Coordinates of N, CA and C in Angstrom, one line a residue:
X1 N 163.6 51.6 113.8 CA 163.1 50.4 113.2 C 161.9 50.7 112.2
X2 N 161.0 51.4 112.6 CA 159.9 52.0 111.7 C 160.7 52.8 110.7
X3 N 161.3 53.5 110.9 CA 161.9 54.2 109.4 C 162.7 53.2 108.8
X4 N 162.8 52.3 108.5 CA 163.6 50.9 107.9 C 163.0 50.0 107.3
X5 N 161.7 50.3 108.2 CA 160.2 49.4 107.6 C 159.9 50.1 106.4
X6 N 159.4 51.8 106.5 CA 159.2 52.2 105.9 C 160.0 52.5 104.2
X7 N 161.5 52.3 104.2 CA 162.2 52.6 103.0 C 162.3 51.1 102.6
X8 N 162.2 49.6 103.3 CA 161.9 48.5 102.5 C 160.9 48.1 102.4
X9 N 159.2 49.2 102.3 CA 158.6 48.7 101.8 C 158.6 50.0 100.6
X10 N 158.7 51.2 100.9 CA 159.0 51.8 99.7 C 160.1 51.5 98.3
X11 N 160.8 50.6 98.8 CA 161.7 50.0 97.9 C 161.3 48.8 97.1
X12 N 160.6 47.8 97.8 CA 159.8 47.0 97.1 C 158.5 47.4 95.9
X13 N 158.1 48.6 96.2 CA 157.1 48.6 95.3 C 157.6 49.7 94.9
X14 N 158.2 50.0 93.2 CA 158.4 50.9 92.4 C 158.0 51.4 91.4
X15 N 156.7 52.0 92.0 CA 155.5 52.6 91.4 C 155.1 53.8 92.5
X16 N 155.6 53.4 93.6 CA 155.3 54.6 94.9 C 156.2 55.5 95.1
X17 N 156.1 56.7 95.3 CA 157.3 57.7 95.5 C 157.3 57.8 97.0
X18 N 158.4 58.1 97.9 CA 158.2 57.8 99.1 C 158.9 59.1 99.4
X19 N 158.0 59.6 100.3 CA 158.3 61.1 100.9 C 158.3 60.9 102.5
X20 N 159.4 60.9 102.9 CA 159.7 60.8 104.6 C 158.8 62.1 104.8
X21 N 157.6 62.3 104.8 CA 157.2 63.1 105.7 C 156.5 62.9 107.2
X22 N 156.6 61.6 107.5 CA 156.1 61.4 108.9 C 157.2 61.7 109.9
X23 N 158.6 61.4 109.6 CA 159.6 61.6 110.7 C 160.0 62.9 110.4
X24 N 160.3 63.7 109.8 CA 160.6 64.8 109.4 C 159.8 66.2 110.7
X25 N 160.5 66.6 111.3 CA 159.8 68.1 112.0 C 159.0 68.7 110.7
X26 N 158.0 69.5 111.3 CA 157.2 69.6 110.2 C 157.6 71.4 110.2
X27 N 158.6 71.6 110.8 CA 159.1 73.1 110.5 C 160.3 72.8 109.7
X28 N 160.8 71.7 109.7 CA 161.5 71.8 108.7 C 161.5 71.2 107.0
X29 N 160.3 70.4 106.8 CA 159.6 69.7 106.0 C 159.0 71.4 105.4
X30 N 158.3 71.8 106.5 CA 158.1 73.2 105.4 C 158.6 73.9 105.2
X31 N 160.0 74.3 105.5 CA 161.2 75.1 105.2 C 161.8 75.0 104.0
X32 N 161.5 73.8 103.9 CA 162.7 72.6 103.0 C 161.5 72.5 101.6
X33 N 160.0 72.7 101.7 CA 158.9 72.9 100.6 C 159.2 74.5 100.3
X34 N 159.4 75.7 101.3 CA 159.3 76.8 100.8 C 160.9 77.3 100.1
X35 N 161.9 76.4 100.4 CA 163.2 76.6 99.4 C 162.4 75.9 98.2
X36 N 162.4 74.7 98.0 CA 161.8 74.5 96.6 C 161.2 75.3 95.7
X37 N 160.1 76.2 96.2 CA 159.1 77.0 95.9 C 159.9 78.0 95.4
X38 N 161.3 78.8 96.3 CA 161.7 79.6 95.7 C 163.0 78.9 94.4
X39 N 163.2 78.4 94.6 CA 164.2 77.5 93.5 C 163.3 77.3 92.2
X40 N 161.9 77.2 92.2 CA 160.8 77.1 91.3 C 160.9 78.8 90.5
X41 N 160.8 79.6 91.5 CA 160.4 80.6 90.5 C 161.7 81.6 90.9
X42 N 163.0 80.7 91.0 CA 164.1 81.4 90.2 C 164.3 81.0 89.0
X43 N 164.0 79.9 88.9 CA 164.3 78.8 87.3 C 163.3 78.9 86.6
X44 N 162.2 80.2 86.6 CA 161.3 80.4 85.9 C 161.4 80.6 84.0
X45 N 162.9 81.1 84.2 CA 162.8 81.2 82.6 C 164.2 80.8 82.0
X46 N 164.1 79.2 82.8 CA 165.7 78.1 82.5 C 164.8 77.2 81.7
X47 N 165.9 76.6 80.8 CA 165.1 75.3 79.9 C 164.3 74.5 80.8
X48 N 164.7 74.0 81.6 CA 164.2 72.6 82.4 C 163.7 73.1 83.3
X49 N 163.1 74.4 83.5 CA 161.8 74.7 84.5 C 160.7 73.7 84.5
X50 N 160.3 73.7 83.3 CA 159.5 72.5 83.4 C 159.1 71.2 83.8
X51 N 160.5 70.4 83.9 CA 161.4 69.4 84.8 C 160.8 69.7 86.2
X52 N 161.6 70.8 86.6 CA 161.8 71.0 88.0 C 160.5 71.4 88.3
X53 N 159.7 71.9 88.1 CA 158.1 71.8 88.2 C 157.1 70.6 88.5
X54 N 157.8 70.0 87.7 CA 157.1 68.7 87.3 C 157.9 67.7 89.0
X55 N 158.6 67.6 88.8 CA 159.5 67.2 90.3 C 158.9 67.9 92.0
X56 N 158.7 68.9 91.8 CA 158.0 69.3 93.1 C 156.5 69.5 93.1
X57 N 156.0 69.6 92.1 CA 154.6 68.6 92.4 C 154.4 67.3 92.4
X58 N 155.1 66.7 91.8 CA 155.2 65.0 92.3 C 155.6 65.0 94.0
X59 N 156.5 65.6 94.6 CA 156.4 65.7 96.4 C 155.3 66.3 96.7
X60 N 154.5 67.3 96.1 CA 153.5 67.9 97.2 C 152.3 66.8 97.0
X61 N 152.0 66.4 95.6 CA 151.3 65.3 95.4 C 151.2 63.7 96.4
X62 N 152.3 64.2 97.7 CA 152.2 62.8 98.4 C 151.0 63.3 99.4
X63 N 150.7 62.4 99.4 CA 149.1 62.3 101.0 C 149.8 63.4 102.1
X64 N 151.2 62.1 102.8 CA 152.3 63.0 103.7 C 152.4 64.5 103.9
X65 N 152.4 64.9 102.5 CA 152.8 66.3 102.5 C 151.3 67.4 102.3
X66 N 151.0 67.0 101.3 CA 149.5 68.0 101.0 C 148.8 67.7 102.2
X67 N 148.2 66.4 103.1 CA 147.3 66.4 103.3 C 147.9 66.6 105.3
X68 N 149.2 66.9 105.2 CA 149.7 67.0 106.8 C 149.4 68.2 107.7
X69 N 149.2 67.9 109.0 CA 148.5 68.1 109.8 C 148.7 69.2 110.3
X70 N 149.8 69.8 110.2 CA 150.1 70.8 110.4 C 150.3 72.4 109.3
X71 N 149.8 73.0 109.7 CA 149.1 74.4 108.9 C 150.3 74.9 108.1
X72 N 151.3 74.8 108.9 CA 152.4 75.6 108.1 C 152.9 74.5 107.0
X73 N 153.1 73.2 107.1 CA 153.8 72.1 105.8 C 152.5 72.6 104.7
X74 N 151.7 72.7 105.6 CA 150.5 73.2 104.3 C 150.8 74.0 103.4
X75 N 151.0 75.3 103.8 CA 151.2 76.5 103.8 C 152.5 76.7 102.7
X76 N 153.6 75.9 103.1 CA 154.8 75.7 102.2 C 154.3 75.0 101.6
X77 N 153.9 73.5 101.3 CA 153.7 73.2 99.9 C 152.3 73.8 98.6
X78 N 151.3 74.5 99.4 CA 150.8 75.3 97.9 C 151.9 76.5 97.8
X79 N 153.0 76.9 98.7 CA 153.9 77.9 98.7 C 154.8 77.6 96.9
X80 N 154.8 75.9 97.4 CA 156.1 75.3 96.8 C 154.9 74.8 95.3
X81 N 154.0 74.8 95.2 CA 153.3 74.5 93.8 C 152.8 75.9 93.5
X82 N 152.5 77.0 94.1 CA 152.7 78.3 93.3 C 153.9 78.4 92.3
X83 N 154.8 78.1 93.1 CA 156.1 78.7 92.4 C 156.2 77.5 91.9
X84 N 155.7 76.4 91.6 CA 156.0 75.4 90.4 C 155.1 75.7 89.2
X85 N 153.9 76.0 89.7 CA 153.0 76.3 88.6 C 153.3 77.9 88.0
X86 N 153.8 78.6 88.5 CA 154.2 80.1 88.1 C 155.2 80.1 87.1
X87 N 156.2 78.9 87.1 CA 157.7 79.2 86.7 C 157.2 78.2 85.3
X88 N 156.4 77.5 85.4 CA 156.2 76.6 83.7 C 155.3 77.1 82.8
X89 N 156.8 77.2 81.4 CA 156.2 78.4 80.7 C 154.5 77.9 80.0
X90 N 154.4 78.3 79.4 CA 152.8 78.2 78.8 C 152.9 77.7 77.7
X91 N 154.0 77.4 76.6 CA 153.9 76.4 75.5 C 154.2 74.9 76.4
X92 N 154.8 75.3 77.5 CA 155.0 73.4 77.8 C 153.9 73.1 78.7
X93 N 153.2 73.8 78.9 CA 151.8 73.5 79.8 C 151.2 73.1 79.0
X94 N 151.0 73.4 78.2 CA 149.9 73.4 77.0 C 150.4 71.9 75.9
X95 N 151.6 71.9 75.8 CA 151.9 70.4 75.8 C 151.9 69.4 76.0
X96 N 151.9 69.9 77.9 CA 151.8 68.7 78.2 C 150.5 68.8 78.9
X97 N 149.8 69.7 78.9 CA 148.1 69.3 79.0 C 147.4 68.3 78.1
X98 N 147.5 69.1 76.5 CA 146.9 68.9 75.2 C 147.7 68.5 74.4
X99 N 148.6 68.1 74.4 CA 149.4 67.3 73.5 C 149.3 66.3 72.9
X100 N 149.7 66.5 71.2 CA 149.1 65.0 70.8 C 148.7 63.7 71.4
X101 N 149.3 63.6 72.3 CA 148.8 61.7 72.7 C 148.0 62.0 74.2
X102 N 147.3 62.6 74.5 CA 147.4 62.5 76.1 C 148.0 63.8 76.7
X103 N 147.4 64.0 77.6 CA 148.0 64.6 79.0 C 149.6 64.1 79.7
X104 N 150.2 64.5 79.7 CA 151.6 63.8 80.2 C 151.6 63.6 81.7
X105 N 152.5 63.6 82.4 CA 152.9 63.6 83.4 C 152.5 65.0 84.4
X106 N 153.4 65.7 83.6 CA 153.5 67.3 83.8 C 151.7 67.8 83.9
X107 N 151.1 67.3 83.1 CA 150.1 67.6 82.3 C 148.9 67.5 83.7
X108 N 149.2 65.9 83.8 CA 148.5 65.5 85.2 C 148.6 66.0 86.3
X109 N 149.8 66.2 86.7 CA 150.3 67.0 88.0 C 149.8 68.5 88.3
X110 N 149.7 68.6 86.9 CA 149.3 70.7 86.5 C 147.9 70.6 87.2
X111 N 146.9 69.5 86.7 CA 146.0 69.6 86.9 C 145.2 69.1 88.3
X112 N 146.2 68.0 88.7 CA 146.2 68.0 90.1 C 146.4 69.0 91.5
X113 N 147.2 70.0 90.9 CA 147.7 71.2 91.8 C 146.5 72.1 91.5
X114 N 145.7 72.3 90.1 CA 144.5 73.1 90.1 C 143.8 72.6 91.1
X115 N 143.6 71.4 90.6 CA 142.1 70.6 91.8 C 142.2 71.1 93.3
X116 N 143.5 70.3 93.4 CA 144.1 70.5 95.1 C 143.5 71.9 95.4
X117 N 144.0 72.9 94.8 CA 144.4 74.3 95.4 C 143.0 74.9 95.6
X118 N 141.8 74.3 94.7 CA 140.4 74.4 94.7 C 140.1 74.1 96.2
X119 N 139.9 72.7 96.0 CA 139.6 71.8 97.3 C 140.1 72.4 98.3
X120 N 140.9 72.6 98.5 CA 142.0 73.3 99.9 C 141.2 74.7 100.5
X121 N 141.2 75.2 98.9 CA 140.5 76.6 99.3 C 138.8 76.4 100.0
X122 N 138.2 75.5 99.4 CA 137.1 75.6 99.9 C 136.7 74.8 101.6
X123 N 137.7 73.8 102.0 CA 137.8 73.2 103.1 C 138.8 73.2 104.3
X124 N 140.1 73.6 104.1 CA 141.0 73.5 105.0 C 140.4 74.8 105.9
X125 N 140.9 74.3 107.2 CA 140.2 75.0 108.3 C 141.3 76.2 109.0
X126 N 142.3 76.5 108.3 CA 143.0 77.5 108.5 C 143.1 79.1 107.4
X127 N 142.6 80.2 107.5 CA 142.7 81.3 106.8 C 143.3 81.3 105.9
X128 N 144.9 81.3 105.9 CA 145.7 81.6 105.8 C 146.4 80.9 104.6
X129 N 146.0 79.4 104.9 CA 146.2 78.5 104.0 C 144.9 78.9 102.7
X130 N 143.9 78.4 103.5 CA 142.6 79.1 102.3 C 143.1 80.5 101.2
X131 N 143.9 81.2 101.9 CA 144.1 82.4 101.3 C 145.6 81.8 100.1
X132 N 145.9 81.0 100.5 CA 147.2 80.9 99.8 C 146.8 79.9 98.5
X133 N 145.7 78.9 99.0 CA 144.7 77.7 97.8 C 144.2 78.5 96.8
X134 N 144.1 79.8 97.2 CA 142.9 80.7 96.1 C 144.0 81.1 95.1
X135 N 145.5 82.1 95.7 CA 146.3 82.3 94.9 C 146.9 81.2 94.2
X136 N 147.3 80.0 94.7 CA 147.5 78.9 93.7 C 146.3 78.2 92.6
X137 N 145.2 78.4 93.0 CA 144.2 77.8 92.1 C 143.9 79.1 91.4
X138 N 144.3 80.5 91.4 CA 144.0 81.4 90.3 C 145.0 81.4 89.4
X139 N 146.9 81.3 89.9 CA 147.3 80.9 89.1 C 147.2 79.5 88.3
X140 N 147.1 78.5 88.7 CA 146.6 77.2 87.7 C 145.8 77.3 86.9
X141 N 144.5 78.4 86.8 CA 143.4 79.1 85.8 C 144.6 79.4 84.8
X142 N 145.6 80.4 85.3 CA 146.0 81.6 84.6 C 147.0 80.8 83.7
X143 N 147.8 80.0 84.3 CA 148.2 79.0 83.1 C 147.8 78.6 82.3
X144 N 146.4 78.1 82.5 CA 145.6 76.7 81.8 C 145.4 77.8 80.3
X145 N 144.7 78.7 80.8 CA 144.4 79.7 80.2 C 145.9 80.5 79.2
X146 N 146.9 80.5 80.0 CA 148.0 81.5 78.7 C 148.7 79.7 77.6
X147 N 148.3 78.7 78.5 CA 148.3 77.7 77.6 C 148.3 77.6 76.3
X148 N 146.3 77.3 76.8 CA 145.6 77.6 75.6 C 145.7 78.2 74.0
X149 N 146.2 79.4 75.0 CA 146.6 80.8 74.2 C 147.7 80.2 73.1
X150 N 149.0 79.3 74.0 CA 149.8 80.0 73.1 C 150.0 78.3 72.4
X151 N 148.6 77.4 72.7 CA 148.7 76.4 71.6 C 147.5 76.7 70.8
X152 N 147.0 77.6 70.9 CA 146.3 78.5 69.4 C 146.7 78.5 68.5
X153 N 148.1 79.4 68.7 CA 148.9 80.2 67.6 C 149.7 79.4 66.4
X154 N 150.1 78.3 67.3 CA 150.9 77.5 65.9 C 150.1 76.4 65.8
X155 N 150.2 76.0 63.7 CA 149.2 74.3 64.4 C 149.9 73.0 64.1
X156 N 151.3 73.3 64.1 CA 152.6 72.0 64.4 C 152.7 72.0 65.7
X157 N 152.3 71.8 67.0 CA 152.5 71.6 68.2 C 151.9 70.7 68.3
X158 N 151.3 69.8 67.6 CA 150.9 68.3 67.9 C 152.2 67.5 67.6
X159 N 153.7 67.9 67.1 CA 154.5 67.2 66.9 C 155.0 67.2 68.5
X160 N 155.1 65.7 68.6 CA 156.0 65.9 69.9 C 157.0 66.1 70.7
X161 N 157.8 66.3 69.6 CA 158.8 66.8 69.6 C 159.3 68.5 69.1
X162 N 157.6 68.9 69.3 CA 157.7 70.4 69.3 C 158.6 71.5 70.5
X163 N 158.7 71.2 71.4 CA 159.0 71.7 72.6 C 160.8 71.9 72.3
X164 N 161.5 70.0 71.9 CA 162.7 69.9 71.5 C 163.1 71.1 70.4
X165 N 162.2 71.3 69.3 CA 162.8 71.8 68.1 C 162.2 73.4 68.1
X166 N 161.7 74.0 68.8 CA 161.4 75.2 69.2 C 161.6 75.7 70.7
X167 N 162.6 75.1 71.3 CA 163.1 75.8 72.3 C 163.5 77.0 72.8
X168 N 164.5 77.6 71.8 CA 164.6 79.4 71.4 C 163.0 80.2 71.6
X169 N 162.7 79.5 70.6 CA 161.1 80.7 70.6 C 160.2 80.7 71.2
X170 N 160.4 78.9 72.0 CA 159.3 79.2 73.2 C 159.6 79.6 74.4
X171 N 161.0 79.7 74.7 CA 161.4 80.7 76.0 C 161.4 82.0 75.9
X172 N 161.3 82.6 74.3 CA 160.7 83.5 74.1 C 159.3 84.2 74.5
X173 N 158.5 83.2 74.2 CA 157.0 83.3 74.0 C 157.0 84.0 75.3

């Protein structure tokens, strides 16, 4: 009855993303975060890495999941935003960071997984996890940073439809 409650109030308000992580065994909630993670950074250098990036930090971004109680769902989801933040190349970070209009979606989330992985590092009460917040908040630096870099180089990437019309050369980059 509580899971019934829960998907008709998540259904009523569609603006919430609703992540069953309360009923879920939390070994397999993190099982099912550390496939993601690896599905992230096999699709490291597929067009729609970026997509699929952007999709699994919108799940770790639930309360449910980042903020659950247990060490290991922890553990799997900065697992599962390493390997989201590792696999998105650095002209679409940088797009969707600094891109003409705004920070995007992607952009937000990127910067959300930095924060997190800070905070985590400096407060969660498990080693292990702390050890894994440092490696995801060094990589979020190391993006922000090859970003940067590679919206230096050209100065038509305020088109926003730069990403569409230079696809070839930035799966290159």
């Amino acid at each position: 009855e509580a899971a019934r409650a829960a998907e008709r109030a998540a259904a009523a308000d569609p603006d919430s993303a609703h992540v069953p992580g309360g009923g879920i065994d939390a070994l397999v909630l993190g099982r099912a975060l550390g496939a993601l993670g690896e599905c992230c950074a096999s699709a490291a250098n597929a067009a729609n890495a970026a997509q699929l990036a952007g999709a699994v930090l919108e799940l770790i971004s639930s309360p449910s999941v980042h903020e659950h109680r247990h060490p290991h769902v922890r553990r799997a989801a900065l697992f599962a935003a390493y390997g989201a933040v590792t696999s998105t190349p650095p002209a679409a970070a940088w797009h969707a960071l600094a891109g003409g209009s705004g920070a995007s979606r992607l952009g937000r989330l990127l910067s959300w997984a930095e924060a997190w992985s800070e905070q985590t590092h400096a407060s969660d009460a498990d080693a292990t996890t702390r050890q894994l917040a440092l490696r995801c908040a060094l990589s979020s630096a190391d993006l922000r940073q090859k970003a940067s870099a590679a919206g230096a180089g050209r100065k038509d990437r305020d088109d926003p439809l730069f990403v569409l019309k230079n696809l070839t050369a930035l799966a290159v980059d």
